[in-house]
Amino acid sequence: MIKKILKFGGTSVGTIDRIQHVANIIKKEQSTGCKIIAIVSAMSGKTNELVKLSREISHDFNKRELDVLLSSGEQVTCALLTGALIELNMKAKSWLNWQIPILTDGDHTNARIINMHIEKIEKYLDQNGIVVIPGFQGISKVGDVTTIGRGGSDATAVAVAKIFNADSCEIYTDVDGVYSTDPNKIPVAKKIDKISYDEMLELSSLGAKVMQPSAVQTAMMYEIPLEVRSTFTDRKGTKIFNQENIDYTKSVTGVAYSKDDAKITVIGVEDKPGIAANIFEPLSKAQINVDMVIQNISSDEKTTDITFTVKRDDVSKTKQILKSDCKINFKEIIQNNKVAKISIVGAGMVSTPGVTYRMFRALSDESINILAISTSEIKLSVIIDEDNTLKAIKKLHSIFDLD
Ligand code: ADP
Ligand code: ASP
Ligand code: MG
């Protein structure tokens, strides 16, 4: 019997009508003879609302309690969906993270699923029961509730697919697949029928929130084929799988953007060996991820400027570390939060020369200044002024024939 994991995102379970609609999708799937495990997100906006509440108590709200709070959103939809299935005369049962249990490792708010118990659930599936599980959470070794990072229900779905050895893992969302760029921002974006894990991982890490990066990473590691599809239409979705299965005719597959980054410039540091290490070592010890780094050529051979990007949330901590923990002298620190990271991604870039210059030329034709650059084999990212985000995406989308 085919075993399917169906994951429903926040918009898909955002209202009672939608939850009833999801129950009908599950009923239809089960009627084709499949075993179904459904994973649900919280109603759209709920998790943000809970974060906001915690901040009204403290900006440094206790992380253990934050996990207890945030995990409650999924508990609500889990029960509502199961209730809706029962109303449709289906045999269905919800299983909370501690009841399964879903075991996690790592810090509160950023844990990682390592295992789960499958026997009870397998038995229920064998009895034609539909299993509903809340996404985004688990429990730690000591039995505390944990959450696994924002957008984490995708990761729960992939972990469940792996551990239950499922035949398919379908991510139901509010768009009918992965597009060349965010279709809600650029209406001429085109749906991609199939995409490799590598490209999807780059796109999602660089801002395409349609899939959570760590979910794609796990799927890639264990070769779990994914399909992203719409809860609201019957159209075929996007298949995410191994690169060998894909035919590349385009150098660029998609354009992603994010507004999570900030640019920091340390002005007037000594130009001698060890300075960069002295700056970045304490940042790494504080778990601050540095993305792009540029060191200017020293004009007087004594001092230079070092520019780098970090997540916006890490800016104050970064500045504090630069001022107190780094063994360096500098003149001043400048920060710019109003930047966006625009990236082009494509496995076809490896075999197509000239992609880099075409991107730079296109941005310059639009009078967009590039503030920092980073590249890998299949992606090229630039930092630009946030105000130019839409103009840049539109231009790149059009010159790489994605419209
Ligand atoms: P869910 O709540 O179902 O998990 P998300 O909001 O996390 O849904 O992800 C779906 C959203 O991702 C879409 O509404 C869309 O605006 C956005 N998105 C960003 N980039 C892309 C892309 N390249 N393709 C499709 N959707 C994208
Ligand atoms: N509800 C969680 C979030 O908003 C997890 C998810 O939706 O995937 O981040
Ligand atoms: Mg999501």
CSV table of C-alpha atoms and ligand atoms in Angstrom, one decimal:
chain,number,residue,atom,x,y,z
A,1,MET,CA,0.0,0.0,0.0
A,2,ILE,CA,1.3,3.4,-0.9
A,3,LYS,CA,2.2,5.6,2.1
A,4,LYS,CA,1.9,9.4,1.5
A,5,ILE,CA,3.0,12.3,3.6
A,6,LEU,CA,0.9,15.4,2.9
A,7,LYS,CA,2.0,18.7,4.5
A,8,PHE,CA,-0.4,21.6,4.7
A,9,GLY,CA,1.0,25.1,5.2
A,10,GLY,CA,-0.4,28.0,7.2
A,11,THR,CA,-2.6,29.5,4.5
A,12,SER,CA,-4.0,26.0,3.6
A,13,VAL,CA,-5.3,25.7,7.2
A,14,GLY,CA,-5.8,29.4,7.7
A,15,THR,CA,-9.6,29.3,8.2
A,16,ILE,CA,-12.2,26.7,9.2
A,17,ASP,CA,-13.4,26.5,5.6
A,18,ARG,CA,-9.9,25.8,4.4
A,19,ILE,CA,-9.4,23.1,7.1
A,20,GLN,CA,-12.6,21.4,5.9
A,21,HIS,CA,-11.3,21.6,2.3
A,22,VAL,CA,-8.0,20.0,3.4
A,23,ALA,CA,-10.0,17.2,5.1
A,24,ASN,CA,-11.7,16.6,1.8
A,25,ILE,CA,-8.3,16.4,0.0
A,26,ILE,CA,-7.1,13.8,2.5
A,27,LYS,CA,-10.4,11.9,2.2
A,28,LYS,CA,-9.9,11.8,-1.6
A,29,GLU,CA,-6.3,10.6,-1.3
A,30,GLN,CA,-7.2,7.9,1.1
A,31,SER,CA,-10.0,6.7,-1.1
A,32,THR,CA,-7.4,5.8,-3.7
A,33,GLY,CA,-6.0,3.2,-1.3
A,34,CYS,CA,-3.2,5.2,0.3
A,35,LYS,CA,-2.0,5.4,3.9
A,36,ILE,CA,-2.0,9.0,4.9
A,37,ILE,CA,0.1,11.0,7.4
A,38,ALA,CA,-0.9,14.7,7.4
A,39,ILE,CA,1.5,17.3,8.8
A,40,VAL,CA,0.0,20.7,9.6
A,41,SER,CA,1.4,24.2,10.2
A,42,ALA,CA,-0.3,26.7,12.4
A,43,MET,CA,-3.0,29.0,10.9
A,44,SER,CA,-1.2,31.6,8.8
A,45,GLY,CA,0.0,34.6,10.9
A,46,LYS,CA,-0.5,32.6,14.2
A,47,THR,CA,3.2,32.0,14.9
A,48,ASN,CA,4.1,35.6,14.3
A,49,GLU,CA,1.2,36.6,16.6
A,50,LEU,CA,2.7,34.4,19.3
A,51,VAL,CA,6.2,35.8,18.8
A,52,LYS,CA,4.7,39.3,19.2
A,53,LEU,CA,3.0,38.3,22.5
A,54,SER,CA,6.3,37.0,23.9
A,55,ARG,CA,8.0,40.2,23.0
A,56,GLU,CA,5.4,42.2,25.0
A,57,ILE,CA,6.8,40.3,28.0
A,58,SER,CA,10.4,40.5,27.0
A,59,HIS,CA,12.6,40.9,23.9
A,60,ASP,CA,14.7,38.2,25.5
A,61,PHE,CA,11.9,35.9,26.3
A,62,ASN,CA,13.0,32.6,27.8
A,63,LYS,CA,13.7,30.2,24.9
A,64,ARG,CA,12.3,27.1,26.6
A,65,GLU,CA,9.0,28.9,27.2
A,66,LEU,CA,9.0,30.4,23.7
A,67,ASP,CA,9.0,26.9,22.3
A,68,VAL,CA,6.1,25.9,24.5
A,69,LEU,CA,4.3,29.0,23.3
A,70,LEU,CA,5.1,28.7,19.5
A,71,SER,CA,4.3,25.0,19.3
A,72,SER,CA,0.7,25.7,20.4
A,73,GLY,CA,-0.3,27.1,17.0
A,74,GLU,CA,0.2,23.7,15.3
A,75,GLN,CA,-1.6,21.9,18.2
A,76,VAL,CA,-4.8,23.9,17.3
A,77,THR,CA,-4.8,23.0,13.6
A,78,CYS,CA,-3.9,19.4,14.3
A,79,ALA,CA,-7.0,19.0,16.5
A,80,LEU,CA,-9.2,21.0,14.1
A,81,LEU,CA,-8.2,19.0,11.0
A,82,THR,CA,-8.6,15.7,12.8
A,83,GLY,CA,-12.1,16.8,14.1
A,84,ALA,CA,-13.0,17.8,10.5
A,85,LEU,CA,-11.9,14.3,9.2
A,86,ILE,CA,-14.0,12.6,11.9
A,87,GLU,CA,-17.0,14.8,10.8
A,88,LEU,CA,-16.4,13.3,7.3
A,89,ASN,CA,-16.8,9.8,8.9
A,90,MET,CA,-13.1,9.1,8.5
A,91,LYS,CA,-11.1,7.2,11.1
A,92,ALA,CA,-8.5,9.8,12.2
A,93,LYS,CA,-6.4,10.7,15.2
A,94,SER,CA,-4.0,13.5,16.1
A,95,TRP,CA,-0.6,12.7,17.7
A,96,LEU,CA,1.2,15.5,19.5
A,97,ASN,CA,5.0,15.7,19.5
A,98,TRP,CA,5.4,14.2,23.0
A,99,GLN,CA,2.8,11.4,22.3
A,100,ILE,CA,4.7,10.0,19.3
A,101,PRO,CA,7.4,11.1,20.5
A,102,ILE,CA,9.4,13.1,17.9
A,103,LEU,CA,12.9,13.3,19.4
A,104,THR,CA,15.0,16.4,18.7
A,105,ASP,CA,18.6,17.5,19.4
A,106,GLY,CA,20.0,21.0,19.6
A,107,ASP,CA,19.0,24.4,21.0
A,108,HIS,CA,15.5,25.6,21.8
A,109,THR,CA,13.9,27.4,18.8
A,110,ASN,CA,16.4,25.8,16.5
A,111,ALA,CA,16.3,22.1,17.2
A,112,ARG,CA,16.7,19.2,14.7
A,113,ILE,CA,14.6,16.1,14.4
A,114,ILE,CA,16.7,13.0,15.0
A,115,ASN,CA,14.2,10.2,15.4
A,116,MET,CA,10.6,9.3,16.2
A,117,HIS,CA,8.8,6.2,17.3
A,118,ILE,CA,6.8,4.6,14.5
A,119,GLU,CA,5.2,1.5,15.9
A,120,LYS,CA,1.9,2.9,17.3
A,121,ILE,CA,1.4,5.0,14.2
A,122,GLU,CA,2.2,2.2,11.8
A,123,LYS,CA,-0.3,0.1,13.6
A,124,TYR,CA,-3.0,2.8,13.3
A,125,LEU,CA,-2.2,3.3,9.6
A,126,ASP,CA,-2.6,-0.5,9.1
A,127,GLN,CA,-6.1,-0.2,10.6
A,128,ASN,CA,-6.9,2.4,7.9
A,129,GLY,CA,-6.5,5.3,10.3
A,130,ILE,CA,-5.5,8.8,9.1
A,131,VAL,CA,-2.7,10.2,11.3
A,132,VAL,CA,-2.4,14.0,11.8
A,133,ILE,CA,0.9,15.4,13.3
A,134,PRO,CA,1.7,19.0,14.2
A,135,GLY,CA,4.7,20.3,12.2
A,136,PHE,CA,7.6,22.4,13.5
A,137,GLN,CA,8.2,20.7,16.9
A,138,GLY,CA,9.4,17.8,18.9
A,139,ILE,CA,10.8,17.1,22.4
A,140,SER,CA,14.3,17.1,23.7
A,141,LYS,CA,16.2,14.3,25.5
A,142,VAL,CA,14.9,15.7,28.8
A,143,GLY,CA,11.3,15.9,27.6
A,144,ASP,CA,11.1,19.6,27.0
A,145,VAL,CA,9.0,20.9,24.0
A,146,THR,CA,11.3,22.2,21.2
A,147,THR,CA,10.7,23.9,17.9
A,148,ILE,CA,12.8,23.4,14.8
A,149,GLY,CA,13.1,26.9,13.2
A,150,ARG,CA,10.6,29.0,11.3
A,151,GLY,CA,8.9,27.3,8.3
A,152,GLY,CA,9.9,24.1,10.1
A,153,SER,CA,6.7,22.1,9.2
A,154,ASP,CA,8.4,21.4,5.9
A,155,ALA,CA,11.3,19.8,7.8
A,156,THR,CA,8.8,17.7,9.9
A,157,ALA,CA,7.2,16.4,6.7
A,158,VAL,CA,10.5,15.4,5.2
A,159,ALA,CA,11.7,13.8,8.5
A,160,VAL,CA,8.4,11.8,8.7
A,161,ALA,CA,8.8,10.8,5.1
A,162,LYS,CA,12.3,9.5,5.8
A,163,ILE,CA,11.6,7.7,9.1
A,164,PHE,CA,8.3,6.1,7.9
A,165,ASN,CA,9.9,5.2,4.6
A,166,ALA,CA,7.0,7.0,2.7
A,167,ASP,CA,6.5,6.6,-1.0
A,168,SER,CA,5.9,10.3,-1.5
A,169,CYS,CA,6.0,13.7,0.3
A,170,GLU,CA,3.7,16.4,-0.9
A,171,ILE,CA,4.0,20.0,0.2
A,172,TYR,CA,0.6,21.6,-0.2
A,173,THR,CA,0.8,25.4,-0.1
A,174,ASP,CA,-0.8,28.6,-1.5
A,175,VAL,CA,1.0,28.6,-4.8
A,176,ASP,CA,0.9,25.7,-7.3
A,177,GLY,CA,4.6,25.0,-7.3
A,178,VAL,CA,8.0,26.5,-7.3
A,179,TYR,CA,8.3,29.5,-9.7
A,180,SER,CA,11.2,31.2,-11.4
A,181,THR,CA,10.7,33.9,-8.7
A,182,ASP,CA,8.1,34.8,-6.1
A,183,PRO,CA,4.8,34.8,-8.2
A,184,ASN,CA,3.2,37.0,-5.6
A,185,LYS,CA,5.8,39.7,-6.3
A,186,ILE,CA,6.5,39.2,-10.1
A,187,PRO,CA,3.3,38.1,-11.8
A,188,VAL,CA,5.2,37.0,-15.0
A,189,ALA,CA,7.1,34.4,-13.0
A,190,LYS,CA,6.9,30.9,-14.5
A,191,LYS,CA,6.2,27.6,-12.9
A,192,ILE,CA,9.0,25.2,-12.9
A,193,ASP,CA,7.9,21.6,-13.5
A,194,LYS,CA,11.0,19.9,-12.1
A,195,ILE,CA,14.0,21.2,-10.2
A,196,SER,CA,17.1,19.6,-8.7
A,197,TYR,CA,17.7,19.5,-4.9
A,198,ASP,CA,20.8,21.6,-5.3
A,199,GLU,CA,19.0,24.4,-7.1
A,200,MET,CA,16.0,24.3,-4.7
A,201,LEU,CA,18.4,24.4,-1.7
A,202,GLU,CA,20.1,27.5,-3.1
A,203,LEU,CA,16.8,29.2,-4.0
A,204,SER,CA,15.3,28.5,-0.6
A,205,SER,CA,18.4,29.5,1.3
A,206,LEU,CA,18.5,32.7,-0.6
A,207,GLY,CA,15.0,33.7,0.2
A,208,ALA,CA,12.4,31.6,-1.8
A,209,LYS,CA,10.3,30.7,1.3
A,210,VAL,CA,8.2,28.2,-0.6
A,211,MET,CA,10.4,25.5,0.9
A,212,GLN,CA,12.4,25.6,4.1
A,213,PRO,CA,16.1,25.1,3.4
A,214,SER,CA,16.8,22.4,6.0
A,215,ALA,CA,13.9,20.4,4.7
A,216,VAL,CA,15.4,20.4,1.2
A,217,GLN,CA,18.8,19.5,2.6
A,218,THR,CA,17.4,16.4,4.4
A,219,ALA,CA,15.4,15.4,1.3
A,220,MET,CA,18.6,15.7,-0.8
A,221,MET,CA,20.6,13.7,1.7
A,222,TYR,CA,18.2,10.8,1.7
A,223,GLU,CA,16.9,11.2,-1.8
A,224,ILE,CA,13.3,11.8,-0.8
A,225,PRO,CA,11.4,13.1,-3.8
A,226,LEU,CA,9.2,16.1,-3.0
A,227,GLU,CA,6.3,17.7,-4.8
A,228,VAL,CA,5.2,21.3,-4.1
A,229,ARG,CA,1.6,21.8,-5.1
A,230,SER,CA,-1.5,23.9,-4.4
A,231,THR,CA,-4.2,23.2,-1.8
A,232,PHE,CA,-6.6,25.3,-3.9
A,233,THR,CA,-6.2,24.0,-7.4
A,234,ASP,CA,-5.7,20.5,-9.0
A,235,ARG,CA,-2.9,21.7,-11.2
A,236,LYS,CA,0.3,19.6,-11.3
A,237,GLY,CA,3.0,21.0,-8.9
A,238,THR,CA,6.8,21.1,-9.0
A,239,LYS,CA,8.8,17.9,-8.5
A,240,ILE,CA,12.1,18.3,-6.6
A,241,PHE,CA,14.5,15.5,-7.1
A,242,ASN,CA,18.0,14.4,-8.2
A,243,GLN,CA,19.9,16.4,-10.8
A,244,GLU,CA,20.4,13.5,-13.2
A,245,ASN,CA,16.7,13.4,-13.9
A,246,ILE,CA,16.6,17.0,-15.1
A,247,ASP,CA,17.2,18.4,-18.6
A,248,TYR,CA,18.9,21.8,-18.5
A,249,THR,CA,18.3,24.2,-21.3
A,250,LYS,CA,18.6,27.4,-19.3
A,251,SER,CA,21.6,28.9,-17.6
A,252,VAL,CA,19.4,30.4,-14.9
A,253,THR,CA,16.5,28.6,-13.3
A,254,GLY,CA,15.3,31.2,-10.8
A,255,VAL,CA,15.8,34.5,-9.1
A,256,ALA,CA,15.5,34.8,-5.3
A,257,TYR,CA,15.8,37.7,-2.9
A,258,SER,CA,15.9,38.4,0.8
A,259,LYS,CA,15.8,41.4,3.0
A,260,ASP,CA,17.3,39.7,6.1
A,261,ASP,CA,20.8,40.9,5.6
A,262,ALA,CA,22.8,44.0,6.8
A,263,LYS,CA,26.1,45.3,5.6
A,264,ILE,CA,28.8,46.3,8.1
A,265,THR,CA,32.0,48.1,7.3
A,266,VAL,CA,34.9,48.3,9.7
A,267,ILE,CA,36.9,51.4,8.7
A,268,GLY,CA,40.6,51.9,9.3
A,269,VAL,CA,41.7,48.5,10.5
A,270,GLU,CA,45.4,47.7,10.3
A,271,ASP,CA,46.5,46.0,7.0
A,272,LYS,CA,48.5,43.1,8.3
A,273,PRO,CA,48.1,39.3,8.5
A,274,GLY,CA,45.7,38.0,11.2
A,275,ILE,CA,43.3,41.0,11.2
A,276,ALA,CA,40.5,39.2,9.3
A,277,ALA,CA,40.9,36.2,11.6
A,278,ASN,CA,40.7,38.4,14.7
A,279,ILE,CA,37.5,39.9,13.4
A,280,PHE,CA,35.7,36.8,12.3
A,281,GLU,CA,36.8,34.3,15.0
A,282,PRO,CA,34.8,35.9,17.8
A,283,LEU,CA,31.8,36.3,15.5
A,284,SER,CA,31.9,32.6,14.7
A,285,LYS,CA,32.2,31.7,18.3
A,286,ALA,CA,29.0,33.7,19.0
A,287,GLN,CA,27.2,31.7,16.2
A,288,ILE,CA,27.0,34.8,13.9
A,289,ASN,CA,27.0,33.7,10.3
A,290,VAL,CA,29.1,36.0,8.0
A,291,ASP,CA,28.0,35.8,4.4
A,292,MET,CA,29.9,38.1,2.0
A,293,VAL,CA,33.3,39.6,2.8
A,294,ILE,CA,35.1,42.3,0.9
A,295,GLN,CA,38.5,43.8,1.9
A,296,ASN,CA,39.4,47.0,0.2
A,297,ILE,CA,42.9,47.5,-1.2
A,298,SER,CA,44.9,49.6,1.3
A,299,SER,CA,45.8,53.0,-0.2
A,300,ASP,CA,48.4,53.9,2.4
A,301,GLU,CA,49.6,50.3,3.0
A,302,LYS,CA,48.8,50.8,6.7
A,303,THR,CA,45.1,50.6,7.1
A,304,THR,CA,42.2,49.2,5.1
A,305,ASP,CA,38.3,48.8,5.3
A,306,ILE,CA,36.6,45.4,5.7
A,307,THR,CA,33.0,45.0,4.7
A,308,PHE,CA,30.8,42.0,5.4
A,309,THR,CA,27.2,41.0,5.7
A,310,VAL,CA,25.4,39.3,8.5
A,311,LYS,CA,21.7,38.7,9.3
A,312,ARG,CA,19.9,41.9,10.4
A,313,ASP,CA,19.0,40.2,13.7
A,314,ASP,CA,22.7,39.8,14.5
A,315,VAL,CA,23.8,43.4,13.8
A,316,SER,CA,23.7,44.7,17.4
A,317,LYS,CA,25.5,41.6,18.7
A,318,THR,CA,28.1,41.9,15.9
A,319,LYS,CA,28.8,45.6,16.7
A,320,GLN,CA,29.1,44.8,20.4
A,321,ILE,CA,31.6,42.0,19.7
A,322,LEU,CA,33.6,44.2,17.3
A,323,LYS,CA,33.9,46.8,20.0
A,324,SER,CA,34.7,44.6,22.9
A,325,ASP,CA,35.9,41.1,22.0
A,326,CYS,CA,37.9,41.6,18.8
A,327,LYS,CA,41.6,42.2,19.3
A,328,ILE,CA,41.7,45.0,16.6
A,329,ASN,CA,41.9,48.7,16.4
A,330,PHE,CA,39.7,50.6,13.9
A,331,LYS,CA,38.4,54.1,13.2
A,332,GLU,CA,34.7,53.4,13.0
A,333,ILE,CA,31.9,51.0,12.2
A,334,ILE,CA,29.3,51.8,9.6
A,335,GLN,CA,26.2,49.7,9.2
A,336,ASN,CA,23.5,49.7,6.4
A,337,ASN,CA,20.3,47.7,7.1
A,338,LYS,CA,18.5,48.9,4.0
A,339,VAL,CA,20.0,46.4,1.7
A,340,ALA,CA,18.6,43.4,-0.2
A,341,LYS,CA,20.3,40.3,-1.4
A,342,ILE,CA,19.4,39.3,-5.0
A,343,SER,CA,20.5,36.0,-6.3
A,344,ILE,CA,20.3,34.1,-9.6
A,345,VAL,CA,20.4,30.3,-9.3
A,346,GLY,CA,20.9,27.6,-12.0
A,347,ALA,CA,22.7,24.3,-12.4
A,348,GLY,CA,23.1,25.4,-16.1
A,349,MET,CA,25.4,28.2,-15.0
A,350,VAL,CA,28.3,25.7,-14.7
A,351,SER,CA,28.4,25.1,-18.4
A,352,THR,CA,27.3,28.6,-19.7
A,353,PRO,CA,30.0,31.3,-19.8
A,354,GLY,CA,29.1,35.0,-19.4
A,355,VAL,CA,26.3,34.7,-16.8
A,356,THR,CA,28.2,36.9,-14.3
A,357,TYR,CA,28.9,39.7,-16.7
A,358,ARG,CA,25.3,39.6,-18.0
A,359,MET,CA,24.0,40.0,-14.5
A,360,PHE,CA,26.3,42.9,-13.7
A,361,ARG,CA,25.5,44.6,-17.0
A,362,ALA,CA,21.8,44.3,-16.5
A,363,LEU,CA,22.0,45.9,-13.1
A,364,SER,CA,24.2,48.7,-14.3
A,365,ASP,CA,21.7,49.3,-17.2
A,366,GLU,CA,19.1,49.9,-14.4
A,367,SER,CA,21.6,52.2,-12.6
A,368,ILE,CA,21.7,49.8,-9.7
A,369,ASN,CA,24.9,49.9,-7.6
A,370,ILE,CA,26.4,46.5,-6.5
A,371,LEU,CA,27.5,46.7,-2.8
A,372,ALA,CA,28.9,43.2,-2.4
A,373,ILE,CA,29.1,40.0,-4.5
A,374,SER,CA,29.3,36.3,-3.7
A,375,THR,CA,29.3,33.3,-6.0
A,376,SER,CA,29.2,29.5,-5.9
A,377,GLU,CA,29.1,27.0,-8.8
A,378,ILE,CA,25.3,27.4,-9.3
A,379,LYS,CA,24.5,30.8,-7.8
A,380,LEU,CA,25.5,34.4,-7.9
A,381,SER,CA,24.3,36.8,-5.3
A,382,VAL,CA,24.7,40.6,-5.0
A,383,ILE,CA,23.8,43.1,-2.3
A,384,ILE,CA,22.1,46.2,-3.5
A,385,ASP,CA,20.0,49.0,-2.0
A,386,GLU,CA,16.7,47.6,-0.7
A,387,ASP,CA,14.7,50.2,-2.7
A,388,ASN,CA,15.9,48.7,-5.9
A,389,THR,CA,14.8,45.1,-5.1
A,390,LEU,CA,11.8,44.8,-7.4
A,391,LYS,CA,13.5,46.6,-10.3
A,392,ALA,CA,16.5,44.2,-10.0
A,393,ILE,CA,14.4,41.1,-9.9
A,394,LYS,CA,12.2,42.2,-12.8
A,395,LYS,CA,15.3,43.0,-14.9
A,396,LEU,CA,17.2,39.7,-14.1
A,397,HIS,CA,14.0,37.7,-14.6
A,398,SER,CA,13.6,39.2,-18.1
A,399,ILE,CA,17.2,39.1,-19.3
A,400,PHE,CA,17.6,35.4,-18.4
A,401,ASP,CA,14.5,34.5,-20.3
A,402,LEU,CA,12.4,33.6,-17.3
A,403,ASP,CA,9.3,35.8,-18.0
B,1,ADP,P1,3.2,27.7,3.7
B,1,ADP,O1,2.5,28.5,4.7
B,1,ADP,O2,2.3,26.8,2.8
B,1,ADP,O3,4.4,26.9,4.2
B,1,ADP,P2,4.9,29.8,2.7
B,1,ADP,O4,4.4,31.1,2.8
B,1,ADP,O5,6.0,29.3,3.6
B,1,ADP,O6,3.7,28.7,2.6
B,1,ADP,O7,5.5,29.6,1.2
B,1,ADP,C1,4.7,29.9,0.1
B,1,ADP,C2,5.1,31.3,-0.4
B,1,ADP,O8,6.4,31.4,-0.9
B,1,ADP,C3,4.2,31.8,-1.6
B,1,ADP,O9,3.0,32.4,-1.2
B,1,ADP,C4,5.2,32.8,-2.3
B,1,ADP,O10,4.8,34.1,-2.1
B,1,ADP,C5,6.5,32.5,-1.7
B,1,ADP,N1,7.6,32.3,-2.7
B,1,ADP,C6,8.8,32.9,-2.7
B,1,ADP,N2,9.6,32.5,-3.7
B,1,ADP,C7,8.9,31.6,-4.4
B,1,ADP,C8,9.1,30.9,-5.6
B,1,ADP,N3,10.3,30.9,-6.2
B,1,ADP,N4,8.1,30.0,-6.0
B,1,ADP,C9,7.0,29.9,-5.3
B,1,ADP,N5,6.7,30.7,-4.2
B,1,ADP,C10,7.6,31.5,-3.7
B,2,ASP,N1,4.2,27.8,12.1
B,2,ASP,C1,5.6,27.8,11.9
B,2,ASP,C2,6.1,29.1,11.3
B,2,ASP,O1,5.2,29.9,11.0
B,2,ASP,C3,6.1,26.6,11.1
B,2,ASP,C4,5.5,26.5,9.7
B,2,ASP,O2,4.5,27.1,9.3
B,2,ASP,O3,6.1,25.7,8.9
B,2,ASP,O4,7.2,29.3,11.1
B,3,MG,MG,6.4,27.5,4.6
